[in-house]
Amino acid sequence: MLKHKQSDLLVMEPRQSSQRDRVLDLSLSNSDEAPEKGPRVCFKLRTISSVLGCILLLLVLAVLPLALSKGSILRLVPASSSVIPNIFNREQAAFSTHRNFAGVNSMYLWGLADEDRHEHLQLLSEAGVKVIRVFLLPVQRGAKGSSIPEIVGIEPYGSKFGEYNDTSLEMVDKLMYEAWTWYRIKLNIALGDRHSLNCWKPDRYASDFPQIQCDDPTYFYKDATVTEQYAARIRHVMRHRNPYLGNKTWGDSSMEAIAMISPQNEQQGGNTFPGAPYNYNNDSWLCTMAKVVRDELIGDGILISSGGGGNFQESIRAETLNCPNVDILALHDYDGYPEDLFHYSKQALDAADGTKRIIWEEFGSSRRNDERYYSELMLNASAHGFPIFPWEFLRCHDAFTDGQYNYEFYNTSDPRFSGPYKAMKSVIPNLPSNSPW
């Protein structure tokens, strides 16, 4: 959005994945309660076949708790092509045994001071969050009243093509390690931000290409040279190695710490807003960049998200729905009534027609004092089984009162800004279990 916002499960074994299928694992909690013992009535049966059947049933009941005690793993089989398995047909969603999951946005959590970052992670774990969405972007020191230092970004303003600064990637490496090994939380990473294009703190593309302006980034999305340079940036990031997790590249899903990746947050966002002076839509840009990401992936465990749009309508563009390299249709929208998210979800289901996974990747409101309102937002967003990622979990200290920070929330004693976190703690354990994930 172009504003200042910058299970109880059955254990499912994966089918053998082909080159066109990808698998994502999320470790989810499961009940430690012992299952009920087999019904005594079976011992009263007289026929041999019935007795053998009961013996088989008791054996299954004896083995099942052993399997569950090892920890349930939900095996997610996404679509990496225009055709996906029938299990994700929306008519079958109500019969799914899967429990939905929740994420959250915390855009530059990776850059916060150690103690501050660790507190964020612990609170999110206590709320039941399984995925944290972060961006790779330049950030001003103390942005939004946070503890973040000055971050120049991967391609700093004033640098030249090929001069990469990996400081922020190294910070994300540490967050990956902490989130995954301490709390079994994965990351959803946006490899760039449309709003870094001469909007908030700009990066190299604004200094190298003065044609790129915040309200008219046409040149960024349509110039062949810029496109290839951004593709090179994606390759650089995907080949970066995390020294804390086996020195594996970010594209190697065996590292397990990354759930999903988008080429850019809200790519081409804002061109449909009322009064927008330009139409800079490039129908092929997202799919081209998603293919660059796809080519760098190793294994089946990382999904490619569209990264959403500046609003709901921009999130469901035809080029997003038709791209075989995009696994996830990410929905973004703000400031609506809770029932709007329910109806938008139904529209997204109809538009995707079973070809994409769907997540509510960004949503929120300035009504952060209203726990009930946020609970309704989350429940409506998840009513069709979509994972939810409210915006934005960040401790902003005393800067919460500034109007430009009107979407951030935290576990704070100030009731004006704590409603969303309280809602998360009450809603997430009770998310609808009709998830096609």
mmCIF file of N, CA and C in Angstrom, residues 178-223:
data_model
loop_
_atom_site.group_PDB
_atom_site.id
_atom_site.type_symbol
_atom_site.label_atom_id
_atom_site.label_comp_id
_atom_site.label_asym_id
_atom_site.label_seq_id
_atom_site.Cartn_x
_atom_site.Cartn_y
_atom_site.Cartn_z
ATOM 1 N N GLU A 178 17.632 -17.658 14.137
ATOM 2 C CA GLU A 178 16.935 -17.514 15.414
ATOM 3 C C GLU A 178 15.479 -17.957 15.309
ATOM 4 N N ALA A 179 14.796 -17.491 14.275
ATOM 5 C CA ALA A 179 13.370 -17.798 14.131
ATOM 6 C C ALA A 179 13.141 -19.293 13.938
ATOM 7 N N TRP A 180 13.987 -19.916 13.103
ATOM 8 C CA TRP A 180 13.763 -21.325 12.777
ATOM 9 C C TRP A 180 14.251 -22.262 13.889
ATOM 10 N N THR A 181 15.469 -22.060 14.366
ATOM 11 C CA THR A 181 16.020 -23.008 15.339
ATOM 12 C C THR A 181 15.453 -22.807 16.741
ATOM 13 N N TRP A 182 15.063 -21.594 17.078
ATOM 14 C CA TRP A 182 14.510 -21.352 18.416
ATOM 15 C C TRP A 182 13.003 -21.586 18.473
ATOM 16 N N TYR A 183 12.284 -21.194 17.411
ATOM 17 C CA TYR A 183 10.827 -21.183 17.489
ATOM 18 C C TYR A 183 10.134 -21.922 16.347
ATOM 19 N N ARG A 184 10.879 -22.475 15.409
ATOM 20 C CA ARG A 184 10.296 -23.134 14.239
ATOM 21 C C ARG A 184 9.369 -22.176 13.472
ATOM 22 N N ILE A 185 9.796 -20.927 13.347
ATOM 23 C CA ILE A 185 9.106 -19.923 12.548
ATOM 24 C C ILE A 185 9.903 -19.709 11.261
ATOM 25 N N LYS A 186 9.198 -19.682 10.133
ATOM 26 C CA LYS A 186 9.855 -19.473 8.846
ATOM 27 C C LYS A 186 9.657 -18.033 8.374
ATOM 28 N N LEU A 187 10.363 -17.672 7.302
ATOM 29 C CA LEU A 187 10.267 -16.320 6.745
ATOM 30 C C LEU A 187 9.560 -16.328 5.392
ATOM 31 N N ASN A 188 8.851 -15.246 5.149
ATOM 32 C CA ASN A 188 8.301 -14.895 3.838
ATOM 33 C C ASN A 188 9.061 -13.638 3.425
ATOM 34 N N ILE A 189 9.902 -13.737 2.399
ATOM 35 C CA ILE A 189 10.835 -12.656 2.075
ATOM 36 C C ILE A 189 10.453 -11.967 0.763
ATOM 37 N N ALA A 190 10.245 -10.650 0.833
ATOM 38 C CA ALA A 190 10.098 -9.833 -0.373
ATOM 39 C C ALA A 190 11.492 -9.350 -0.764
ATOM 40 N N LEU A 191 11.945 -9.690 -1.965
ATOM 41 C CA LEU A 191 13.319 -9.398 -2.384
ATOM 42 C C LEU A 191 13.546 -7.933 -2.712
ATOM 43 N N GLY A 192 12.505 -7.146 -2.688
ATOM 44 C CA GLY A 192 12.606 -5.707 -2.911
ATOM 45 C C GLY A 192 11.269 -5.074 -2.570
ATOM 46 N N ASP A 193 11.195 -3.752 -2.714
ATOM 47 C CA ASP A 193 9.969 -3.033 -2.372
ATOM 48 C C ASP A 193 9.694 -1.984 -3.436
ATOM 49 N N ARG A 194 8.494 -2.019 -3.994
ATOM 50 C CA ARG A 194 8.119 -1.011 -4.995
ATOM 51 C C ARG A 194 8.293 0.400 -4.438
ATOM 52 N N HIS A 195 8.126 0.562 -3.123
ATOM 53 C CA HIS A 195 8.179 1.890 -2.518
ATOM 54 C C HIS A 195 9.606 2.367 -2.252
ATOM 55 N N SER A 196 10.595 1.538 -2.618
ATOM 56 C CA SER A 196 11.988 2.006 -2.605
ATOM 57 C C SER A 196 12.329 2.740 -3.897
ATOM 58 N N LEU A 197 11.398 2.771 -4.839
ATOM 59 C CA LEU A 197 11.618 3.429 -6.126
ATOM 60 C C LEU A 197 11.317 4.919 -5.989
ATOM 61 N N ASN A 198 12.208 5.600 -5.275
ATOM 62 C CA ASN A 198 12.137 7.049 -5.087
ATOM 63 C C ASN A 198 10.934 7.484 -4.261
ATOM 64 N N CYS A 199 10.467 6.609 -3.376
ATOM 65 C CA CYS A 199 9.369 6.978 -2.478
ATOM 66 C C CYS A 199 9.922 7.286 -1.099
ATOM 67 N N TRP A 200 10.116 6.251 -0.261
ATOM 68 C CA TRP A 200 10.678 6.488 1.047
ATOM 69 C C TRP A 200 12.198 6.580 0.910
ATOM 70 N N LYS A 201 12.937 5.738 1.569
ATOM 71 C CA LYS A 201 14.387 5.773 1.402
ATOM 72 C C LYS A 201 14.719 5.034 0.096
ATOM 73 N N PRO A 202 15.256 5.727 -0.907
ATOM 74 C CA PRO A 202 15.453 5.106 -2.224
ATOM 75 C C PRO A 202 16.722 4.265 -2.291
ATOM 76 N N ASP A 203 16.794 3.450 -3.324
ATOM 77 C CA ASP A 203 17.998 2.648 -3.555
ATOM 78 C C ASP A 203 18.655 3.051 -4.870
ATOM 79 N N ARG A 204 19.544 2.209 -5.374
ATOM 80 C CA ARG A 204 20.358 2.553 -6.546
ATOM 81 C C ARG A 204 19.534 2.873 -7.785
ATOM 82 N N TYR A 205 18.399 2.254 -7.941
ATOM 83 C CA TYR A 205 17.626 2.472 -9.168
ATOM 84 C C TYR A 205 17.169 3.917 -9.286
ATOM 85 N N ALA A 206 16.935 4.569 -8.150
ATOM 86 C CA ALA A 206 16.541 5.974 -8.184
ATOM 87 C C ALA A 206 17.717 6.870 -8.555
ATOM 88 N N SER A 207 18.948 6.500 -8.131
ATOM 89 C CA SER A 207 20.109 7.341 -8.449
ATOM 90 C C SER A 207 20.640 7.061 -9.850
ATOM 91 N N ASP A 208 20.599 5.813 -10.302
ATOM 92 C CA ASP A 208 21.105 5.467 -11.630
ATOM 93 C C ASP A 208 20.135 5.838 -12.743
ATOM 94 N N PHE A 209 18.851 5.821 -12.439
ATOM 95 C CA PHE A 209 17.834 6.058 -13.467
ATOM 96 C C PHE A 209 16.868 7.137 -12.978
ATOM 97 N N PRO A 210 17.196 8.412 -13.194
ATOM 98 C CA PRO A 210 16.346 9.505 -12.705
ATOM 99 C C PRO A 210 14.954 9.504 -13.320
ATOM 100 N N GLN A 211 14.771 8.708 -14.390
ATOM 101 C CA GLN A 211 13.428 8.606 -14.982
ATOM 102 C C GLN A 211 12.451 7.930 -14.032
ATOM 103 N N ILE A 212 12.977 7.173 -13.064
ATOM 104 C CA ILE A 212 12.120 6.432 -12.127
ATOM 105 C C ILE A 212 11.683 7.367 -11.009
ATOM 106 N N GLN A 213 10.389 7.610 -10.919
ATOM 107 C CA GLN A 213 9.824 8.461 -9.886
ATOM 108 C C GLN A 213 8.795 7.683 -9.083
ATOM 109 N N CYS A 214 8.560 8.114 -7.867
ATOM 110 C CA CYS A 214 7.643 7.391 -6.992
ATOM 111 C C CYS A 214 6.269 7.240 -7.631
ATOM 112 N N ASP A 215 5.740 8.322 -8.203
ATOM 113 C CA ASP A 215 4.397 8.248 -8.780
ATOM 114 C C ASP A 215 4.416 7.835 -10.248
ATOM 115 N N ASP A 216 5.604 7.583 -10.789
ATOM 116 C CA ASP A 216 5.703 7.085 -12.162
ATOM 117 C C ASP A 216 6.966 6.233 -12.331
ATOM 118 N N PRO A 217 6.929 4.991 -11.852
ATOM 119 C CA PRO A 217 8.085 4.103 -12.004
ATOM 120 C C PRO A 217 8.060 3.316 -13.309
ATOM 121 N N THR A 218 7.399 3.851 -14.327
ATOM 122 C CA THR A 218 7.267 3.150 -15.613
ATOM 123 C C THR A 218 8.596 2.612 -16.102
ATOM 124 N N TYR A 219 9.637 3.436 -16.008
ATOM 125 C CA TYR A 219 10.944 3.064 -16.552
ATOM 126 C C TYR A 219 11.491 1.810 -15.868
ATOM 127 N N PHE A 220 11.263 1.685 -14.580
ATOM 128 C CA PHE A 220 11.769 0.522 -13.854
ATOM 129 C C PHE A 220 11.153 -0.760 -14.388
ATOM 130 N N TYR A 221 9.862 -0.745 -14.669
ATOM 131 C CA TYR A 221 9.161 -1.970 -15.045
ATOM 132 C C TYR A 221 9.219 -2.258 -16.550
ATOM 133 N N LYS A 222 9.583 -1.271 -17.366
ATOM 134 C CA LYS A 222 9.515 -1.493 -18.814
ATOM 135 C C LYS A 222 10.856 -1.411 -19.534
ATOM 136 N N ASP A 223 11.890 -0.859 -18.901
ATOM 137 C CA ASP A 223 13.184 -0.763 -19.566
ATOM 138 C C ASP A 223 13.930 -2.093 -19.455
#
